Tab-separated table of C-alpha atoms in Angstrom:
chain	number	residue	atom	x	y	z
A	700	MET	CA	0.876	-18.767	27.480
A	701	THR	CA	2.915	-18.906	30.674
A	702	ALA	CA	3.034	-16.481	33.564
A	703	PHE	CA	5.128	-16.526	36.713
A	704	GLN	CA	6.316	-14.230	39.441
A	705	ALA	CA	9.801	-12.873	38.901
A	706	ASP	CA	12.171	-12.177	41.759
A	707	GLY	CA	11.461	-8.876	43.469
A	708	GLY	CA	7.680	-9.038	43.040
A	709	GLY	CA	7.530	-8.476	39.291
A	710	ARG	CA	5.351	-10.486	36.954
A	711	LEU	CA	6.748	-11.958	33.744
A	712	THR	CA	4.259	-13.267	31.170
A	713	GLN	CA	5.232	-15.070	27.986
A	714	TYR	CA	2.917	-16.015	25.142
A	715	HIS	CA	3.283	-18.465	22.259
A	716	VAL	CA	0.593	-19.640	19.857
A	717	PRO	CA	-0.296	-23.272	20.695
A	718	HIS	CA	1.288	-25.458	18.035
A	719	TYR	CA	-1.570	-27.957	17.873
A	720	LEU	CA	-4.113	-25.447	16.482
A	721	THR	CA	-4.972	-24.973	12.833
A	722	ALA	CA	-3.671	-21.839	11.105
A	723	GLU	CA	-7.041	-20.115	11.423
A	724	GLN	CA	-7.375	-21.091	15.076
A	725	LYS	CA	-3.874	-19.811	15.757
A	726	PHE	CA	-4.773	-16.347	14.521
A	727	ASP	CA	-7.984	-16.256	16.560
A	728	HIS	CA	-6.124	-17.466	19.676
A	729	TRP	CA	-3.458	-14.789	19.232
A	730	ARG	CA	-6.002	-12.046	18.522
A	731	ASN	CA	-8.100	-12.913	21.574
A	732	TRP	CA	-5.064	-13.075	23.864
A	733	TYR	CA	-3.495	-9.894	22.532
A	734	GLY	CA	-6.712	-7.888	22.729
A	735	SER	CA	-7.113	-8.639	26.421
A	736	ALA	CA	-3.462	-8.644	27.499
A	737	VAL	CA	-2.654	-4.990	26.895
A	738	GLU	CA	-3.811	-2.173	29.150
A	739	THR	CA	-5.391	-0.256	26.262
A	740	PRO	CA	-7.557	-2.889	24.488
A	741	MET	CA	-6.497	-3.384	20.887
A	742	ARG	CA	-8.314	-4.967	17.974
A	743	LEU	CA	-6.139	-6.973	15.593
A	744	GLU	CA	-6.953	-7.700	11.965
A	745	ARG	CA	-5.185	-9.963	9.542
A	746	ARG	CA	-3.205	-8.446	6.673
A	747	GLY	CA	-2.254	-10.346	3.554
A	748	ARG	CA	-2.856	-14.021	2.945
A	749	GLN	CA	-4.177	-16.608	5.350
A	750	PRO	CA	-1.827	-17.665	8.191
A	751	GLY	CA	0.483	-20.466	7.135
A	752	PRO	CA	1.950	-23.375	9.116
A	753	SER	CA	4.814	-21.177	10.315
A	754	PHE	CA	2.467	-18.591	11.869
A	755	SER	CA	4.047	-18.039	15.310
A	756	PRO	CA	3.735	-14.577	16.892
A	757	THR	CA	5.143	-14.262	20.412
A	758	ALA	CA	4.929	-11.773	23.250
A	759	ALA	CA	6.597	-11.232	26.602
A	760	SER	CA	5.666	-8.670	29.217
A	761	PHE	CA	7.240	-7.659	32.483
A	762	GLY	CA	5.747	-5.430	35.117
A	763	VAL	CA	6.021	-3.991	38.593
A	764	PRO	CA	3.867	-1.134	39.949
A	765	ASP	CA	4.224	1.945	37.685
A	766	VAL	CA	6.636	0.259	35.254
A	767	SER	CA	6.044	-2.309	32.517
A	768	LEU	CA	7.701	-3.508	29.342
A	769	ILE	CA	6.255	-5.454	26.416
A	770	GLU	CA	8.207	-7.236	23.687
A	771	VAL	CA	6.156	-8.571	20.783
A	772	ARG	CA	6.819	-10.286	17.481
A	773	ASN	CA	3.765	-9.823	15.279
A	774	GLU	CA	2.977	-11.561	12.031
A	775	PRO	CA	1.414	-9.429	9.222
A	776	VAL	CA	-1.345	-7.581	11.026
A	777	ALA	CA	-3.084	-4.293	11.680
A	778	GLY	CA	-3.963	-3.086	15.165
A	779	PHE	CA	-6.418	-0.425	16.318
A	780	TRP	CA	-7.049	1.013	19.772
A	781	GLY	CA	-9.602	3.348	21.266
A	782	GLY	CA	-8.369	6.496	22.967
A	783	ASN	CA	-7.678	6.207	26.682
A	784	PRO	CA	-7.650	9.776	28.120
A	785	SER	CA	-7.253	8.418	31.649
A	786	SER	CA	-3.838	6.917	30.850
A	787	HIS	CA	-1.017	8.481	32.865
A	788	ASP	CA	1.813	6.491	31.325
A	789	VAL	CA	4.728	7.626	29.212
A	790	ARG	CA	4.986	5.050	26.419
A	791	LEU	CA	8.264	4.692	24.541
A	792	VAL	CA	8.225	2.413	21.479
A	793	TYR	CA	11.193	0.833	19.689
A	794	LEU	CA	10.503	-0.970	16.406
A	795	ARG	CA	13.479	-3.284	16.078
A	796	ARG	CA	12.173	-4.987	12.946
A	797	ALA	CA	9.506	-3.022	11.197
A	798	PRO	CA	9.505	-3.352	7.416
A	799	SER	CA	6.883	-1.013	5.964
A	800	VAL	CA	4.952	-0.125	9.122
A	801	THR	CA	2.534	2.778	9.364
A	802	LEU	CA	1.731	4.217	12.783
A	803	CYS	CA	-1.590	6.025	13.064
A	804	ALA	CA	-1.557	7.940	16.336
A	805	PRO	CA	-3.520	9.897	15.243
A	806	ASP	CA	-2.073	10.790	11.804
A	807	PRO	CA	-0.479	8.187	9.487
A	808	LEU	CA	3.302	8.047	9.961
A	809	PRO	CA	5.309	5.610	7.768
A	810	VAL	CA	8.276	4.251	9.734
A	811	GLN	CA	11.043	1.725	9.162
A	812	SER	CA	13.145	-0.595	11.296
A	813	GLY	CA	14.898	1.207	14.119
A	814	TYR	CA	12.181	3.771	14.783
A	815	VAL	CA	12.020	5.042	18.377
A	816	GLY	CA	9.350	7.418	19.606
A	817	PHE	CA	6.719	8.217	22.212
A	818	LEU	CA	3.212	6.889	21.639
A	819	ASP	CA	0.024	8.815	22.414
A	820	VAL	CA	-2.792	6.465	23.430
A	821	ALA	CA	-5.051	9.215	24.763
A	822	ARG	CA	-6.546	9.423	21.274
A	823	ASN	CA	-7.684	6.744	18.826
A	824	GLY	CA	-4.792	5.195	16.917
A	825	GLY	CA	-3.291	2.085	15.445
A	826	PHE	CA	-0.696	0.572	13.173
A	827	GLU	CA	-0.422	-1.475	10.015
A	828	ALA	CA	2.404	-3.975	9.617
A	829	PRO	CA	1.895	-5.937	6.380
A	830	ALA	CA	5.296	-7.625	6.776
A	831	GLY	CA	5.154	-8.097	10.550
A	832	LEU	CA	7.263	-6.458	13.217
A	833	HIS	CA	9.398	-6.958	16.323
A	834	ALA	CA	8.706	-4.185	18.820
A	835	PHE	CA	9.379	-3.094	22.397
A	836	GLN	CA	7.229	-0.748	24.468
A	837	VAL	CA	8.114	0.690	27.883
A	838	ASN	CA	5.306	2.165	29.992
A	839	ILE	CA	6.140	4.332	33.001
A	840	ASN	CA	3.775	6.300	35.200
A	841	ARG	CA	4.324	9.994	34.489
A	842	SER	CA	4.434	10.813	38.187
A	843	ARG	CA	7.639	8.749	38.484
A	844	LEU	CA	9.275	11.087	35.978
A	845	ASP	CA	7.788	14.334	37.365
A	846	LEU	CA	6.207	15.127	33.992
A	847	ASP	CA	3.391	17.662	33.791
A	848	GLU	CA	0.937	17.836	30.877
A	849	ARG	CA	2.864	20.509	28.998
A	850	SER	CA	6.150	18.617	29.180
A	851	TYR	CA	4.440	15.396	28.152
A	852	ALA	CA	2.897	17.136	25.136
A	853	ARG	CA	6.360	18.302	24.082
A	854	LEU	CA	7.633	14.734	24.160
A	855	LEU	CA	4.785	13.538	21.953
A	856	GLN	CA	5.752	16.093	19.316
A	857	ARG	CA	9.122	14.377	18.833
A	858	GLN	CA	8.772	11.685	16.183
A	859	ASP	CA	11.815	9.578	15.312
A	860	LEU	CA	14.456	9.603	18.050
A	861	SER	CA	16.570	6.783	16.619
A	862	ARG	CA	19.535	9.078	15.901
A	863	HIS	CA	19.669	10.529	19.398
A	864	PRO	CA	22.992	9.505	21.044
A	865	LEU	CA	21.261	8.293	24.217
A	866	VAL	CA	18.876	6.181	22.181
A	867	ARG	CA	21.613	4.512	20.136
A	868	GLY	CA	24.085	3.978	22.959
A	869	PHE	CA	21.814	3.498	25.951
A	870	VAL	CA	18.068	3.065	25.335
A	871	VAL	CA	18.146	0.506	22.516
A	872	PRO	CA	20.794	-1.771	24.131
A	873	SER	CA	18.840	-1.710	27.397
A	874	LEU	CA	15.597	-2.757	25.696
A	875	VAL	CA	17.144	-5.443	23.515
A	876	ASN	CA	18.899	-6.993	26.519
A	877	TRP	CA	16.139	-6.592	29.072
A	878	LYS	CA	15.855	-10.345	29.659
A	879	GLN	CA	19.616	-10.888	29.904
A	880	PRO	CA	21.225	-11.500	33.316
A	881	GLY	CA	23.380	-8.415	32.847
A	882	LEU	CA	20.351	-6.211	33.523
A	883	GLY	CA	19.935	-7.741	36.953
A	884	ARG	CA	18.029	-10.812	37.985
A	885	GLU	CA	15.652	-9.134	40.391
A	886	ALA	CA	12.508	-7.442	39.150
A	887	ALA	CA	13.235	-4.284	41.096
A	888	GLY	CA	16.604	-3.964	39.394
A	889	VAL	CA	15.117	-4.326	35.903
A	890	ALA	CA	12.402	-1.772	36.692
A	891	ASP	CA	14.915	0.718	38.094
A	892	ILE	CA	17.009	0.474	34.942
A	893	LEU	CA	13.988	0.974	32.683
A	894	LYS	CA	12.943	4.066	34.661
A	895	SER	CA	16.476	5.370	34.593
A	896	VAL	CA	16.808	4.864	30.834
A	897	VAL	CA	13.591	6.735	30.051
A	898	ALA	CA	14.309	9.448	32.637
A	899	ALA	CA	17.714	10.125	31.074
A	900	LEU	CA	16.162	10.426	27.614
A	901	VAL	CA	13.339	12.673	28.826
A	902	SER	CA	15.806	14.896	30.678
A	903	SER	CA	17.912	15.258	27.546
A	904	LEU	CA	14.979	15.960	25.229
A	905	LEU	CA	13.387	18.528	27.529
A	906	GLN	CA	16.763	19.959	28.609
A	907	ALA	CA	15.609	19.708	32.200
A	908	PRO	CA	17.479	18.211	35.161
A	909	ALA	CA	16.349	14.841	36.454
A	910	ASP	CA	16.501	13.315	39.922
A	911	GLY	CA	20.043	11.997	40.360
A	912	SER	CA	18.894	8.926	42.287
A	913	LEU	CA	16.538	8.062	39.411
A	914	LEU	CA	19.368	8.245	36.883
A	915	GLU	CA	21.883	6.243	38.932
A	916	PRO	CA	20.875	2.681	37.862
A	917	GLY	CA	21.087	3.698	34.230
A	918	ARG	CA	24.462	5.334	34.723
A	919	ARG	CA	25.818	2.143	36.274
A	920	LEU	CA	24.544	0.171	33.287
A	921	ALA	CA	26.079	2.658	30.842
A	922	ILE	CA	29.425	2.491	32.651
A	923	ARG	CA	29.386	-1.314	32.560
A	924	GLN	CA	28.571	-1.272	28.850
A	925	TYR	CA	31.447	1.144	28.218
A	926	VAL	CA	33.850	-1.009	30.259
A	927	LYS	CA	32.747	-4.168	28.425
A	928	ALA	CA	33.510	-2.494	25.117
A	929	ASN	CA	36.898	-1.140	26.214
A	930	PHE	CA	38.397	-3.450	28.872
A	931	ARG	CA	40.999	-4.759	26.404
A	932	ASN	CA	42.517	-1.287	26.346
A	933	ARG	CA	45.424	-1.415	28.815
A	934	ASP	CA	45.052	2.327	29.422
A	935	LEU	CA	41.470	1.985	30.674
A	936	ASP	CA	41.464	3.297	34.250
A	937	PRO	CA	39.041	5.104	36.623
A	938	ASP	CA	40.264	8.531	35.521
A	939	GLY	CA	39.588	7.757	31.868
A	940	ILE	CA	36.162	6.295	32.612
A	941	ALA	CA	35.206	9.293	34.748
A	942	MET	CA	36.387	11.675	32.026
A	943	HIS	CA	34.338	9.816	29.380
A	944	PHE	CA	31.139	10.215	31.431
A	945	LYS	CA	32.028	13.768	32.512
A	946	ILE	CA	31.847	12.904	36.203
A	947	SER	CA	34.385	13.017	38.998
A	948	ARG	CA	36.391	9.991	40.097
A	949	ARG	CA	34.591	10.175	43.444
A	950	THR	CA	31.172	10.086	41.727
A	951	LEU	CA	32.280	7.142	39.615
A	952	PHE	CA	33.138	5.056	42.670
A	953	HIS	CA	29.985	6.246	44.457
A	954	HIS	CA	27.877	4.567	41.749
A	955	PHE	CA	29.354	1.203	42.705
A	956	GLU	CA	29.883	1.500	46.452
A	957	ASN	CA	26.707	-0.480	47.244
A	958	GLU	CA	27.230	-3.025	44.488
A	959	SER	CA	28.430	-6.572	45.170
A	960	MET	CA	31.418	-6.009	42.871
A	961	SER	CA	33.667	-2.973	42.692
A	962	LEU	CA	34.466	-1.379	39.347
A	963	PHE	CA	38.108	-2.483	39.645
A	964	THR	CA	37.049	-6.092	40.254
A	965	TYR	CA	34.610	-5.932	37.329
A	966	VAL	CA	37.344	-4.820	34.913
A	967	ARG	CA	39.789	-7.398	36.254
A	968	MET	CA	37.305	-10.249	35.870
A	969	LEU	CA	36.491	-9.273	32.287
A	970	ARG	CA	40.199	-9.348	31.477
A	971	THR	CA	40.629	-12.691	33.229
A	972	VAL	CA	37.813	-14.247	31.187
A	973	MET	CA	39.428	-13.003	27.978
A	974	ALA	CA	42.815	-14.386	29.053
A	975	LEU	CA	41.300	-17.799	29.804
A	976	GLN	CA	39.563	-17.843	26.434
A	977	LEU	CA	42.827	-17.124	24.642
A	978	LEU	CA	44.760	-19.647	26.740
A	979	THR	CA	42.303	-22.413	25.808
A	980	ASP	CA	41.772	-21.405	22.184
A	981	PRO	CA	43.573	-23.859	19.827
A	982	GLY	CA	44.287	-20.983	17.467
A	983	SER	CA	46.197	-19.139	20.207
A	984	LYS	CA	48.417	-22.025	21.379
A	985	LYS	CA	51.512	-20.485	19.826
A	986	MET	CA	50.648	-16.964	20.913
A	987	PRO	CA	53.279	-15.576	23.311
A	988	LEU	CA	51.976	-15.173	26.858
A	989	SER	CA	52.916	-11.501	26.860
A	990	ASP	CA	50.743	-10.993	23.775
A	991	ILE	CA	47.836	-12.769	25.482
A	992	ALA	CA	48.210	-10.500	28.494
A	993	ASN	CA	48.267	-7.444	26.245
A	994	ALA	CA	45.252	-8.619	24.180
A	995	SER	CA	43.296	-9.184	27.412
A	996	GLY	CA	43.969	-5.675	28.687
A	997	PHE	CA	46.516	-6.495	31.398
A	998	SER	CA	49.389	-4.091	31.901
A	999	SER	CA	51.892	-6.939	32.109
A	1000	LEU	CA	52.259	-10.710	32.071
A	1001	GLN	CA	52.783	-10.643	35.829
A	1002	SER	CA	49.444	-8.831	36.284
A	1003	MET	CA	47.727	-11.544	34.273
A	1004	ARG	CA	49.354	-14.321	36.283
A	1005	ARG	CA	48.307	-12.693	39.546
A	1006	ALA	CA	44.718	-12.036	38.406
A	1007	LEU	CA	44.338	-15.593	37.114
A	1008	LYS	CA	45.606	-17.123	40.344
A	1009	GLU	CA	43.652	-14.844	42.678
A	1010	THR	CA	40.413	-15.070	40.665
A	1011	THR	CA	40.326	-18.745	39.677
A	1012	GLY	CA	43.119	-20.444	41.662
A	1013	LEU	CA	44.697	-21.583	38.391
A	1014	THR	CA	48.169	-20.974	37.046
A	1015	ILE	CA	48.707	-20.293	33.357
A	1016	ARG	CA	50.099	-23.798	32.860
A	1017	GLU	CA	47.095	-25.393	34.593
A	1018	ALA	CA	44.674	-23.355	32.481
A	1019	ARG	CA	46.368	-24.551	29.292
A	1020	GLN	CA	46.790	-28.175	30.316
A	1021	HIS	CA	43.344	-28.658	31.863
A	1022	GLU	CA	40.905	-27.091	29.413
A	1023	PRO	CA	37.703	-28.438	31.080
A	1024	LEU	CA	38.802	-26.840	34.349
A	1025	ALA	CA	39.492	-23.563	32.588
A	1026	ARG	CA	36.084	-23.697	30.851
A	1027	THR	CA	34.420	-24.235	34.211
A	1028	SER	CA	36.219	-21.176	35.564
A	1029	ILE	CA	35.083	-19.110	32.571
A	1030	ALA	CA	31.466	-20.114	33.182
A	1031	LYS	CA	31.697	-19.222	36.890
A	1032	LEU	CA	33.255	-15.843	36.178
A	1033	ARG	CA	30.576	-15.021	33.595
A	1034	GLU	CA	27.898	-15.892	36.093
A	1035	GLU	CA	29.448	-13.571	38.666
A	1036	LEU	CA	29.735	-10.792	36.063
A	1037	SER	CA	26.045	-11.120	35.233
A	1038	ASP	CA	24.806	-10.836	38.834
């Protein structure tokens, strides 16, 4: 187990079963750690045969005041917790890999991979995962979302949210990529995005307005994700992006006015990285430069030349003739894009 302070005051803890233990000792080590690591103590019991040599559950948790996230990969196991009526957290669970899992909170609910729902830990509950699971859980203090008891009860009545558009296009990608640089390297930035993601979902489910400042980090992330998926489209421009998100052009630019990189620069750098990749790809050596510009999203060959020179200092010829230099430029641009 390792624990260290993340930037911004957050705490990141990672757990791995010590490799030098016997199979039986590994399970006991994992059970003891897991039972004391979570806020609501949980008892784990083995399911199926004895742990084998490959027995290797892992866990990672991240937390700042009022916000935490847990990612766990469990081997075949059952877990049980005692009710915690004093809990004031909203708990959103995503079961990324969950073959034949039964949630019991409080009534048995068979679920499959991809399940997303809110978890009620105020009452006794548990789960059975005879084939193991890979799960994420976000915990956010209800006061941060302005949720009263009645609204919270309504959320708990919703079972599988996996088909909700926000869940598929926003919540799940944010959870899966929570440790990636693209979510921000500072703890405060990660926490703000997690709050924003859950706040947007809660607002949609309850059909109630949410604090705009709370939603802003999530909107920026959603816009970046949309741009990443569509930057090769030469027609992608601020008007089209604003129309897609049903906001004004002014609001779109407002979301990025305090960021280190403008939206225009972000799009241009994505296109430059793609152009460099094509220019150094052996399979694209005979590809006309105008086709490379078009495939990278540039409006013209001249636009690509200018972006390449202004962003990396390289000409097209230099990028093609000095591949290591071009690769170095790609790495630097990716690092800047992830900040």
